[in-house]
């Protein structure tokens, strides 16, 4: 028996991101722990299986058709923990093999249409040494969900050892209920939120950070990580200062980050994406799934403004953004309909958030250590943003974790940026009345490469004009009419001019993704969504196909 449900807003956004920029392995989420001691392997497998049984989202498949997308819950799927014995290998070789397996998980596309959406492998390195690797996808999980996963595996494992029922509260709803609620109760009333963002983000500037390398034509960036500890005394000062202004540490940290970005880019206006948890309803607190949305933070860092006044203004902007957080990011993009540039996200290139670290995985009687940083080679992870900046909090303070595009930035630049941010934070905490324009930021000694212009793109596909002319005189002439008919039907138009740009006659990113599927199924045309962005019109798509015509017409 299966249950069919619409995609949530967040799942739809991720599906669109992967359709537009294939291979974004940053959305594949591996977890790695070393486990020391006498592990009860059947109890561990039972614990993870119970987690999958308890959360329907982990037994869900995302189904895509030309008419749309939906999710269905599989009731007949059971989790099985794969087991690999590496105990005959030397310790270094065994760990290298685990890293290779994790690397393979990131290299291979994640199958969103095949449940379960949590897979696992247990590597035995010795009688009292194991490494557990679990893998899921962002469409079924988020940062909050990771804490749920660790907590519930810990409790289920303890319950299995003690032959008792786990001490966990009943789940009042499942992820499918949340997705249906969004579609039935939220979507019909999004007009106010979308109107707010349309006004707030009109004529949005590009945050033009100087780069060390040329910007690729498509935003699929290899990622590396630069991490630094925030001194506990500095973090506590931030918290006290936030309380004195009746705001949160996030607002203070974001305001300081705005100052750094403005100084680095050499512009007053800063645009940053800020993820929000999306779990305002108490019923969602203990539920696994993708609830996060991203709102766009836009602020003018006025040079004469005192920092504490900037914080107050950022607090208002953050509050207003949260009041309109229900608008899905991809719908905001569609409403704004910015100039298409595949080298950049259409609204922002940098994200910033504060992330609670949460409880670690605890297995009774065992030593469990998080090995994610050791086992995941971040240089092989691909993401779509220039910078992803997380302040990860714990009981004693926070870590600053920066994931950056290696095509754009050298390691030395990121170390300078991390040092610069902590330096800005120290200055404004010591003197909150400092004018923003006088905050000192160390200069870079190396000259960056100018970034590509907002409208700059790679070479146009299908530039072989001779092939285009030959093909156009044959099957393309018939195909043009059939494509125009399909475009008109999907856009609910009487007819479509073959030179009309899809995104200027009512099409958006989501409609474009569905159009690509429709053309593939109805006409046998293998056109990617990125081709549609580049080509724009029916005739443009025909030029793309001129050098690789479809298998059938």
Short mmCIF file of C-alpha atoms in Angstrom, two decimals:
data_model
loop_
_atom_site.label_atom_id
_atom_site.label_comp_id
_atom_site.label_asym_id
_atom_site.label_seq_id
_atom_site.Cartn_x
_atom_site.Cartn_y
_atom_site.Cartn_z
CA UNK A 1 0.00 0.00 0.00
CA UNK A 2 1.31 3.47 -0.87
CA UNK A 3 0.27 7.01 0.00
CA UNK A 4 0.48 9.74 -2.68
CA UNK A 5 1.14 13.31 -1.49
CA UNK A 6 2.24 16.57 -3.14
CA UNK A 7 5.83 17.69 -2.67
CA UNK A 8 6.47 20.23 0.06
CA UNK A 9 7.72 23.67 -0.98
CA UNK A 10 11.24 22.77 0.12
CA UNK A 11 11.30 19.47 -1.77
CA UNK A 12 10.08 21.25 -4.88
CA UNK A 13 12.89 23.82 -4.56
CA UNK A 14 15.53 21.10 -4.20
CA UNK A 15 14.12 19.12 -7.09
CA UNK A 16 14.32 22.26 -9.21
CA UNK A 17 17.90 23.02 -8.07
CA UNK A 18 19.06 19.55 -9.07
CA UNK A 19 17.21 19.73 -12.38
CA UNK A 20 18.85 23.07 -13.13
CA UNK A 21 22.36 22.29 -11.86
CA UNK A 22 22.88 18.50 -11.91
CA UNK A 23 25.45 16.92 -9.61
CA UNK A 24 25.02 19.14 -6.53
CA UNK A 25 26.47 16.55 -4.15
CA UNK A 26 26.22 19.02 -1.26
CA UNK A 27 22.59 17.89 -1.03
CA UNK A 28 23.70 14.30 -0.38
CA UNK A 29 24.19 14.07 3.39
CA UNK A 30 26.57 11.42 4.76
CA UNK A 31 27.13 10.83 8.49
CA UNK A 32 30.20 9.01 9.80
CA UNK A 33 30.99 7.81 13.31
CA UNK A 34 33.72 5.60 14.73
CA UNK A 35 32.43 3.25 17.42
CA UNK A 36 34.83 1.82 19.98
CA UNK A 37 33.89 -1.11 22.19
CA UNK A 38 31.78 -4.25 21.95
CA UNK A 39 29.06 -3.18 19.52
CA UNK A 40 25.81 -5.17 19.34
CA UNK A 41 25.42 -5.06 15.55
CA UNK A 42 21.88 -6.53 15.37
CA UNK A 43 20.74 -4.01 17.99
CA UNK A 44 22.24 -1.17 15.96
CA UNK A 45 20.52 -2.34 12.78
CA UNK A 46 17.24 -2.67 14.67
CA UNK A 47 17.64 0.86 16.08
CA UNK A 48 18.11 2.42 12.63
CA UNK A 49 15.31 0.31 11.15
CA UNK A 50 12.94 1.55 13.86
CA UNK A 51 13.92 5.13 13.04
CA UNK A 52 13.02 4.51 9.38
CA UNK A 53 9.74 2.86 10.38
CA UNK A 54 8.85 5.75 12.69
CA UNK A 55 9.46 8.54 10.14
CA UNK A 56 7.54 8.07 6.92
CA UNK A 57 9.70 10.62 5.09
CA UNK A 58 12.56 8.09 5.18
CA UNK A 59 10.34 5.62 3.29
CA UNK A 60 9.22 8.16 0.72
CA UNK A 61 9.85 8.28 -3.03
CA UNK A 62 9.72 11.46 -5.11
CA UNK A 63 7.99 10.72 -8.40
CA UNK A 64 8.38 13.04 -11.38
CA UNK A 65 6.22 13.15 -14.48
CA UNK A 66 5.50 15.71 -17.19
CA UNK A 67 2.31 16.65 -15.32
CA UNK A 68 4.10 17.34 -12.05
CA UNK A 69 5.74 15.78 -9.01
CA UNK A 70 4.43 13.97 -5.98
CA UNK A 71 5.74 11.88 -3.09
CA UNK A 72 4.54 8.46 -2.11
CA UNK A 73 5.21 6.59 1.11
CA UNK A 74 6.26 2.95 0.82
CA UNK A 75 4.97 0.70 3.59
CA UNK A 76 6.82 -2.38 2.31
CA UNK A 77 10.36 -0.97 2.63
CA UNK A 78 12.67 -2.06 5.41
CA UNK A 79 16.10 -0.73 6.33
CA UNK A 80 19.01 -3.16 6.08
CA UNK A 81 22.47 -2.27 7.36
CA UNK A 82 25.17 -3.39 4.94
CA UNK A 83 28.23 -4.86 6.64
CA UNK A 84 31.81 -4.86 5.37
CA UNK A 85 34.71 -6.56 7.15
CA UNK A 86 37.96 -4.62 6.75
CA UNK A 87 39.69 -6.11 9.77
CA UNK A 88 42.28 -7.90 7.61
CA UNK A 89 43.59 -4.54 6.30
CA UNK A 90 46.07 -2.29 8.09
CA UNK A 91 44.31 0.53 9.95
CA UNK A 92 45.31 3.24 7.47
CA UNK A 93 44.23 1.15 4.49
CA UNK A 94 40.91 0.32 6.15
CA UNK A 95 40.12 3.98 6.81
CA UNK A 96 41.14 4.87 3.25
CA UNK A 97 38.66 2.29 1.98
CA UNK A 98 35.89 3.81 4.10
CA UNK A 99 36.73 7.24 2.67
CA UNK A 100 36.58 5.77 -0.84
CA UNK A 101 33.12 4.33 -0.17
CA UNK A 102 31.88 7.66 1.19
CA UNK A 103 33.38 9.42 -1.82
CA UNK A 104 31.44 7.06 -4.09
CA UNK A 105 28.19 7.97 -2.30
CA UNK A 106 28.83 11.62 -3.14
CA UNK A 107 29.91 10.94 -6.73
CA UNK A 108 26.85 8.88 -7.62
CA UNK A 109 23.52 10.71 -8.12
CA UNK A 110 21.14 10.15 -5.21
CA UNK A 111 18.02 8.29 -6.36
CA UNK A 112 15.15 10.37 -4.96
CA UNK A 113 12.64 7.94 -6.49
CA UNK A 114 13.78 4.86 -4.57
CA UNK A 115 13.06 4.24 -0.88
CA UNK A 116 14.36 3.96 1.76
CA UNK A 117 15.92 7.41 1.83
CA UNK A 118 18.34 6.45 4.59
CA UNK A 119 21.00 3.89 3.70
CA UNK A 120 23.80 2.62 5.88
CA UNK A 121 26.97 0.57 5.96
CA UNK A 122 28.90 -0.68 8.97
CA UNK A 123 32.63 -1.24 8.50
CA UNK A 124 34.38 -3.60 10.90
CA UNK A 125 38.00 -2.55 11.50
CA UNK A 126 38.48 -4.91 14.44
CA UNK A 127 36.54 -6.74 17.11
CA UNK A 128 36.09 -3.52 19.09
CA UNK A 129 36.33 -0.91 16.32
CA UNK A 130 33.66 -0.03 13.74
CA UNK A 131 32.78 2.88 11.49
CA UNK A 132 29.11 3.57 10.82
CA UNK A 133 28.20 5.47 7.64
CA UNK A 134 24.63 6.65 7.03
CA UNK A 135 23.56 8.54 3.92
CA UNK A 136 20.41 10.52 3.16
CA UNK A 137 19.42 13.50 1.01
CA UNK A 138 18.47 17.07 1.88
CA UNK A 139 15.03 16.51 0.30
CA UNK A 140 14.25 14.25 3.27
CA UNK A 141 16.33 15.88 5.99
CA UNK A 142 17.76 19.12 7.36
CA UNK A 143 20.04 20.26 10.19
CA UNK A 144 17.29 19.89 12.80
CA UNK A 145 16.53 16.41 11.49
CA UNK A 146 20.13 15.38 12.10
CA UNK A 147 19.63 15.99 15.81
CA UNK A 148 16.41 13.93 15.67
CA UNK A 149 18.29 11.13 13.94
CA UNK A 150 21.08 11.04 16.54
CA UNK A 151 18.69 11.21 19.49
CA UNK A 152 16.39 8.47 18.24
CA UNK A 153 19.12 6.04 17.16
CA UNK A 154 20.66 6.45 20.63
CA UNK A 155 17.34 5.72 22.35
CA UNK A 156 16.36 2.86 20.04
CA UNK A 157 19.76 1.19 20.53
CA UNK A 158 19.51 1.44 24.32
CA UNK A 159 15.96 0.06 24.20
CA UNK A 160 17.06 -2.87 22.03
CA UNK A 161 19.85 -3.76 24.48
CA UNK A 162 17.46 -3.61 27.44
CA UNK A 163 14.59 -5.35 25.63
CA UNK A 164 12.17 -2.51 26.31
CA UNK A 165 10.10 -0.03 24.36
CA UNK A 166 11.93 3.18 23.42
CA UNK A 167 11.14 6.22 25.54
CA UNK A 168 10.05 8.51 22.70
CA UNK A 169 6.89 10.59 22.36
CA UNK A 170 4.32 9.66 19.75
CA UNK A 171 4.59 11.60 16.50
CA UNK A 172 1.36 13.61 16.12
CA UNK A 173 1.95 14.16 12.38
CA UNK A 174 4.10 12.83 9.55
CA UNK A 175 5.96 14.76 6.85
CA UNK A 176 3.22 14.10 4.32
CA UNK A 177 0.74 15.85 6.61
CA UNK A 178 3.03 18.88 6.64
CA UNK A 179 3.29 18.90 2.82
CA UNK A 180 -0.49 18.67 2.46
CA UNK A 181 -0.93 21.46 5.02
CA UNK A 182 1.39 23.69 3.01
CA UNK A 183 -0.55 23.11 -0.18
CA UNK A 184 -4.02 23.42 1.33
CA UNK A 185 -3.57 26.01 4.08
CA UNK A 186 -0.48 28.05 3.10
CA UNK A 187 -0.22 28.16 -0.68
CA UNK A 188 -3.59 29.85 -1.30
CA UNK A 189 -2.53 32.76 0.94
CA UNK A 190 1.03 33.37 -0.25
CA UNK A 191 0.20 36.52 -2.19
CA UNK A 192 0.99 38.84 0.75
CA UNK A 193 4.37 37.17 1.38
CA UNK A 194 5.26 37.20 -2.31
CA UNK A 195 4.24 40.86 -2.60
CA UNK A 196 6.52 41.71 0.35
CA UNK A 197 9.53 40.00 -1.25
CA UNK A 198 8.76 41.50 -4.66
CA UNK A 199 9.01 44.97 -3.14
CA UNK A 200 11.90 44.19 -0.79
CA UNK A 201 14.07 42.62 -3.51
CA UNK A 202 13.29 44.90 -6.45
CA UNK A 203 16.44 45.85 -8.42
CA UNK A 204 18.50 43.50 -6.28
CA UNK A 205 22.25 44.10 -6.62
CA UNK A 206 24.86 41.36 -7.02
CA UNK A 207 27.22 40.96 -4.07
CA UNK A 208 30.33 41.29 -6.23
CA UNK A 209 33.03 39.71 -4.08
CA UNK A 210 36.46 39.79 -5.75
CA UNK A 211 37.52 36.25 -6.68
CA UNK A 212 40.86 34.50 -7.11
CA UNK A 213 39.67 32.51 -10.14
CA UNK A 214 37.35 32.87 -13.10
CA UNK A 215 33.68 32.22 -12.43
CA UNK A 216 32.46 29.05 -14.23
CA UNK A 217 29.61 29.41 -16.73
CA UNK A 218 27.39 27.18 -14.55
CA UNK A 219 27.19 27.43 -10.76
CA UNK A 220 28.44 23.96 -9.86
CA UNK A 221 31.32 24.66 -7.53
CA UNK A 222 33.74 22.23 -5.91
CA UNK A 223 33.73 22.94 -2.18
CA UNK A 224 36.38 23.03 0.53
CA UNK A 225 36.05 23.95 4.21
CA UNK A 226 37.77 26.54 6.39
CA UNK A 227 36.94 26.30 10.10
CA UNK A 228 37.88 28.37 13.12
CA UNK A 229 36.89 28.34 16.79
CA UNK A 230 35.10 31.42 18.10
CA UNK A 231 36.61 32.19 21.48
CA UNK A 232 34.03 31.46 24.22
CA UNK A 233 34.56 34.89 25.80
CA UNK A 234 33.82 36.61 22.46
CA UNK A 235 30.71 34.52 21.91
CA UNK A 236 29.45 35.30 25.40
CA UNK A 237 30.03 39.00 24.75
CA UNK A 238 27.89 38.69 21.60
CA UNK A 239 25.14 37.00 23.60
CA UNK A 240 25.19 39.73 26.31
CA UNK A 241 25.16 42.49 23.73
CA UNK A 242 22.21 40.86 21.94
CA UNK A 243 20.28 40.69 25.21
CA UNK A 244 20.99 44.37 25.89
CA UNK A 245 19.29 45.22 22.56
CA UNK A 246 16.48 42.70 23.10
CA UNK A 247 17.52 40.69 20.07
CA UNK A 248 19.32 37.40 19.33
CA UNK A 249 23.00 36.51 18.85
CA UNK A 250 22.13 35.60 15.25
CA UNK A 251 21.18 39.21 14.50
CA UNK A 252 24.43 40.55 15.96
CA UNK A 253 26.54 37.95 14.14
CA UNK A 254 24.71 38.65 10.88
CA UNK A 255 25.18 42.42 11.21
CA UNK A 256 28.93 41.94 11.71
CA UNK A 257 29.01 39.63 8.69
CA UNK A 258 27.19 42.30 6.65
CA UNK A 259 29.92 44.79 7.56
CA UNK A 260 32.66 42.40 6.39
CA UNK A 261 30.86 41.59 3.12
CA UNK A 262 30.31 45.29 2.38
CA UNK A 263 33.95 46.13 2.96
CA UNK A 264 35.20 43.09 0.98
CA UNK A 265 32.93 43.79 -2.00
CA UNK A 266 33.52 47.53 -1.86
CA UNK A 267 29.79 48.26 -1.90
CA UNK A 268 27.34 49.44 0.72
CA UNK A 269 24.42 47.16 -0.11
CA UNK A 270 24.75 43.51 0.92
CA UNK A 271 22.59 40.54 -0.11
CA UNK A 272 22.84 37.29 1.87
CA UNK A 273 20.65 34.17 1.98
CA UNK A 274 19.61 33.20 5.51
CA UNK A 275 18.08 29.73 6.04
CA UNK A 276 15.13 29.45 8.45
CA UNK A 277 14.10 26.25 10.22
CA UNK A 278 10.43 26.29 9.16
CA UNK A 279 9.41 24.48 12.36
CA UNK A 280 7.24 27.09 14.03
CA UNK A 281 4.53 24.53 14.82
CA UNK A 282 5.32 22.45 17.95
CA UNK A 283 4.11 19.25 16.25
CA UNK A 284 7.11 19.45 13.90
CA UNK A 285 9.82 19.59 16.59
CA UNK A 286 10.55 15.86 16.70
CA UNK A 287 9.92 15.07 13.04
CA UNK A 288 12.51 14.21 10.42
CA UNK A 289 12.14 15.91 7.04
CA UNK A 290 13.04 18.96 4.98
CA UNK A 291 11.37 22.01 6.55
CA UNK A 292 13.97 24.67 5.91
CA UNK A 293 13.37 27.64 3.63
CA UNK A 294 15.75 30.47 2.75
CA UNK A 295 14.88 34.14 3.02
CA UNK A 296 16.90 36.91 1.43
CA UNK A 297 18.58 39.43 3.73
CA UNK A 298 19.22 42.79 2.05
CA UNK A 299 20.78 45.63 4.02
CA UNK A 300 22.46 48.93 3.27
CA UNK A 301 25.59 49.16 5.45
CA UNK A 302 25.64 52.92 5.77
CA UNK A 303 29.19 53.96 6.51
CA UNK A 304 28.28 56.69 9.02
CA UNK A 305 25.83 54.50 10.93
CA UNK A 306 26.92 53.28 14.36
CA UNK A 307 27.17 49.51 14.65
CA UNK A 308 24.57 49.21 17.41
CA UNK A 309 22.14 51.13 15.20
CA UNK A 310 22.89 48.77 12.32
CA UNK A 311 22.09 45.84 14.64
CA UNK A 312 18.72 47.40 15.50
CA UNK A 313 17.92 47.85 11.81
CA UNK A 314 19.04 44.30 10.95
CA UNK A 315 16.80 43.03 13.78
CA UNK A 316 13.79 44.69 12.13
CA UNK A 317 14.72 43.28 8.71
CA UNK A 318 15.15 39.79 10.16
CA UNK A 319 11.82 40.04 11.98
CA UNK A 320 10.03 41.21 8.85
CA UNK A 321 11.64 38.43 6.82
CA UNK A 322 10.53 35.80 9.33
CA UNK A 323 7.00 37.18 9.20
CA UNK A 324 7.01 36.41 5.46
CA UNK A 325 9.09 33.22 5.52
CA UNK A 326 6.33 30.98 4.13
CA UNK A 327 6.97 32.15 0.56
CA UNK A 328 9.08 29.39 -1.07
CA UNK A 329 12.35 30.69 -2.43
CA UNK A 330 11.73 29.35 -5.95
CA UNK A 331 8.37 31.14 -6.07
CA UNK A 332 10.07 34.39 -5.00
CA UNK A 333 12.55 33.92 -7.85
CA UNK A 334 9.74 33.27 -10.30
CA UNK A 335 7.85 36.37 -9.14
CA UNK A 336 10.96 38.58 -9.49
CA UNK A 337 11.99 36.94 -12.79
CA UNK A 338 15.58 38.29 -12.68
CA UNK A 339 17.97 38.24 -15.63
CA UNK A 340 19.04 34.64 -16.18
CA UNK A 341 22.69 33.96 -15.40
CA UNK A 342 23.67 30.34 -14.88
CA UNK A 343 26.95 31.35 -13.23
CA UNK A 344 25.14 32.71 -10.15
CA UNK A 345 22.14 31.95 -8.00
CA UNK A 346 19.47 34.40 -9.19
CA UNK A 347 19.18 36.20 -5.82
CA UNK A 348 22.28 35.65 -3.68
CA UNK A 349 25.68 33.98 -3.74
CA UNK A 350 26.44 33.81 0.00
CA UNK A 351 24.48 32.23 2.87
CA UNK A 352 24.85 32.79 6.62
CA UNK A 353 23.20 30.99 9.52
CA UNK A 354 23.61 30.03 13.15
CA UNK A 355 23.21 26.27 13.69
CA UNK A 356 22.73 24.61 17.10
CA UNK A 357 25.12 21.67 17.34
CA UNK A 358 22.63 19.41 19.14
CA UNK A 359 23.23 16.23 21.09
CA UNK A 360 25.84 13.82 19.73
CA UNK A 361 25.16 10.17 18.95
CA UNK A 362 25.36 8.25 22.23
CA UNK A 363 25.42 4.44 22.30
CA UNK A 364 25.46 2.95 25.83
CA UNK A 365 28.80 1.44 26.79
CA UNK A 366 30.53 2.59 23.59
CA UNK A 367 32.87 5.43 22.61
CA UNK A 368 31.30 7.22 19.65
CA UNK A 369 33.24 9.92 17.76
CA UNK A 370 31.95 11.96 14.82
CA UNK A 371 34.29 11.32 11.87
CA UNK A 372 32.50 13.35 9.22
CA UNK A 373 35.35 15.83 8.65
CA UNK A 374 37.88 13.00 8.45
CA UNK A 375 35.92 10.73 6.11
CA UNK A 376 34.39 13.28 3.74
CA UNK A 377 36.72 14.86 1.20
CA UNK A 378 35.11 18.27 0.85
CA UNK A 379 37.07 19.08 -2.32
CA UNK A 380 34.88 16.51 -4.06
CA UNK A 381 31.59 18.02 -2.87
CA UNK A 382 29.75 20.26 -5.32
CA UNK A 383 27.44 23.12 -4.27
CA UNK A 384 25.76 26.08 -5.97
CA UNK A 385 26.87 28.99 -3.77
CA UNK A 386 30.10 30.98 -3.58
CA UNK A 387 30.16 30.84 0.23
CA UNK A 388 28.15 28.97 2.86
CA UNK A 389 28.92 30.35 6.32
CA UNK A 390 27.67 28.54 9.43
CA UNK A 391 28.19 29.49 13.07
CA UNK A 392 27.77 26.11 14.80
CA UNK A 393 27.05 26.53 18.50
CA UNK A 394 27.75 24.17 21.38
CA UNK A 395 27.73 24.32 25.17
CA UNK A 396 30.98 26.27 25.38
CA UNK A 397 30.70 28.60 22.39
CA UNK A 398 30.75 28.19 18.63
CA UNK A 399 32.75 27.20 15.57
CA UNK A 400 32.83 29.28 12.40
CA UNK A 401 32.53 26.86 9.45
CA UNK A 402 32.94 28.25 5.94
CA UNK A 403 32.34 26.13 2.85
CA UNK A 404 33.70 27.91 -0.19
CA UNK A 405 33.91 27.43 -3.96
CA UNK A 406 37.46 26.39 -4.78
CA UNK A 407 37.14 27.64 -8.38
CA UNK A 408 36.57 31.12 -6.99
CA UNK A 409 38.66 31.38 -3.82
CA UNK A 410 42.08 30.22 -2.67
CA UNK A 411 42.52 28.74 0.79
CA UNK A 412 44.54 31.82 1.82
CA UNK A 413 41.62 34.08 0.89
CA UNK A 414 39.26 32.09 3.09
CA UNK A 415 41.68 32.20 5.99
CA UNK A 416 41.86 35.97 5.52
CA UNK A 417 38.05 36.15 5.42
CA UNK A 418 37.62 34.07 8.59
CA UNK A 419 40.24 36.15 10.41
CA UNK A 420 38.60 39.30 9.07
CA UNK A 421 35.18 38.30 10.35
CA UNK A 422 36.43 37.48 13.83
CA UNK A 423 38.38 40.75 13.80
CA UNK A 424 35.28 42.74 12.87
CA UNK A 425 33.32 40.98 15.60
CA UNK A 426 35.96 41.77 18.23
CA UNK A 427 36.06 45.45 17.22
CA UNK A 428 32.31 46.04 17.26
CA UNK A 429 31.87 44.13 20.52
CA UNK A 430 34.59 46.23 22.14
CA UNK A 431 33.08 49.47 20.75
CA UNK A 432 29.46 49.01 19.63
CA UNK A 433 29.26 52.74 18.91
CA UNK A 434 31.87 52.47 16.15
CA UNK A 435 30.74 53.90 12.78
CA UNK A 436 30.43 51.03 10.30
CA UNK A 437 32.72 52.75 7.79
CA UNK A 438 35.62 52.96 10.26
CA UNK A 439 35.71 49.25 11.17
CA UNK A 440 39.16 48.00 10.22
CA UNK A 441 39.53 45.05 7.85
CA UNK A 442 42.98 43.86 6.82
CA UNK A 443 43.68 44.30 3.11
CA UNK A 444 44.49 41.40 0.82
CA UNK A 445 48.02 41.24 -0.55
CA UNK A 446 47.09 39.38 -3.75
CA UNK A 447 45.16 40.85 -6.64
CA UNK A 448 41.91 38.97 -7.32
CA UNK A 449 40.61 38.09 -10.73
CA UNK A 450 37.62 40.29 -11.70
CA UNK A 451 34.36 38.42 -11.44
CA UNK A 452 32.31 37.66 -14.52
CA UNK A 453 29.58 40.19 -15.27
CA UNK A 454 26.04 39.49 -14.16
CA UNK A 455 24.93 38.74 -17.68
CA UNK A 456 28.06 36.92 -18.80
CA UNK A 457 27.60 33.33 -19.80
CA UNK A 458 29.53 30.55 -21.48
CA UNK A 459 29.55 29.95 -25.22
CA UNK A 460 26.13 29.49 -26.74
CA UNK A 461 25.26 25.84 -27.39
CA UNK A 462 24.86 24.64 -30.94
CA UNK A 463 27.26 27.11 -32.59
CA UNK A 464 27.85 24.75 -35.51
CA UNK A 465 25.80 26.82 -37.97
CA UNK A 466 26.32 24.42 -40.87
CA UNK A 467 24.89 21.53 -38.85
CA UNK A 468 22.07 23.76 -37.66
CA UNK A 469 21.13 24.77 -41.21
CA UNK A 470 21.21 21.19 -42.47
CA UNK A 471 19.11 19.85 -39.63
CA UNK A 472 16.66 22.77 -39.74
CA UNK A 473 15.81 22.01 -43.33
CA UNK A 474 14.70 18.49 -42.37
CA UNK A 475 13.09 17.19 -39.16
CA UNK A 476 13.43 20.49 -37.29
CA UNK A 477 10.82 22.17 -39.47
CA UNK A 478 8.17 19.70 -38.30
CA UNK A 479 9.50 19.65 -34.74
CA UNK A 480 9.23 23.46 -34.45
CA UNK A 481 5.44 23.36 -34.83
CA UNK A 482 5.05 20.51 -32.33
CA UNK A 483 7.25 22.28 -29.78
CA UNK A 484 5.33 25.52 -30.17
CA UNK A 485 2.10 23.63 -29.54
CA UNK A 486 3.45 22.06 -26.33
CA UNK A 487 4.84 25.39 -25.09
CA UNK A 488 1.49 27.08 -25.75
CA UNK A 489 -0.39 24.32 -23.93
CA UNK A 490 1.86 24.44 -20.83
CA UNK A 491 1.75 28.26 -20.69
CA UNK A 492 -1.99 28.31 -21.41
CA UNK A 493 -1.51 30.49 -24.49
CA UNK A 494 -3.29 30.36 -27.83
CA UNK A 495 0.01 30.14 -29.69
CA UNK A 496 3.74 30.69 -29.17
CA UNK A 497 6.08 32.57 -31.49
CA UNK A 498 9.17 30.34 -32.04
CA UNK A 499 11.42 33.34 -31.29
CA UNK A 500 9.61 34.28 -28.04
CA UNK A 501 11.60 33.81 -24.83
CA UNK A 502 9.98 31.23 -22.55
CA UNK A 503 10.73 33.27 -19.42
CA UNK A 504 9.28 36.46 -20.88
CA UNK A 505 5.93 34.98 -21.94
CA UNK A 506 4.92 33.55 -18.59
CA UNK A 507 7.37 30.70 -17.97
CA UNK A 508 9.36 30.24 -14.77
CA UNK A 509 12.00 27.86 -13.48
CA UNK A 510 9.53 25.25 -12.23
CA UNK A 511 7.44 25.42 -15.39
CA UNK A 512 10.67 25.14 -17.39
CA UNK A 513 11.67 21.97 -15.54
CA UNK A 514 8.27 20.46 -16.32
CA UNK A 515 8.51 21.59 -19.94
CA UNK A 516 11.85 19.82 -20.33
CA UNK A 517 10.27 16.61 -19.05
CA UNK A 518 7.27 17.03 -21.32
CA UNK A 519 9.44 17.51 -24.41
CA UNK A 520 11.52 14.49 -23.44
CA UNK A 521 8.47 12.24 -23.00
CA UNK A 522 6.39 13.54 -25.93
CA UNK A 523 9.09 14.33 -28.50
CA UNK A 524 12.13 12.34 -27.46
CA UNK A 525 14.16 15.54 -27.02
CA UNK A 526 17.07 15.34 -24.60
CA UNK A 527 17.29 18.99 -23.55
CA UNK A 528 18.47 19.90 -20.05
CA UNK A 529 16.91 22.73 -18.07
CA UNK A 530 20.18 24.66 -18.39
CA UNK A 531 19.79 24.42 -22.20
CA UNK A 532 16.36 26.00 -21.93
CA UNK A 533 17.80 28.84 -19.85
CA UNK A 534 20.53 29.44 -22.42
CA UNK A 535 18.36 28.96 -25.52
CA UNK A 536 15.23 30.76 -24.31
CA UNK A 537 13.02 30.19 -27.34
CA UNK A 538 11.80 27.31 -29.49
CA UNK A 539 14.21 28.32 -32.22
CA UNK A 540 16.99 28.54 -29.63
CA UNK A 541 16.26 24.99 -28.49
CA UNK A 542 16.36 23.86 -32.13
CA UNK A 543 19.84 25.34 -32.42
CA UNK A 544 20.90 23.34 -29.36
CA UNK A 545 19.53 20.21 -31.00
CA UNK A 546 21.23 20.95 -34.31
CA UNK A 547 24.45 19.25 -33.18
CA UNK A 548 22.68 16.48 -31.23
CA UNK A 549 19.26 15.90 -32.86
CA UNK A 550 16.66 13.84 -30.96
CA UNK A 551 16.45 10.11 -31.44
CA UNK A 552 12.94 10.39 -32.81
CA UNK A 553 10.55 13.11 -33.97
#
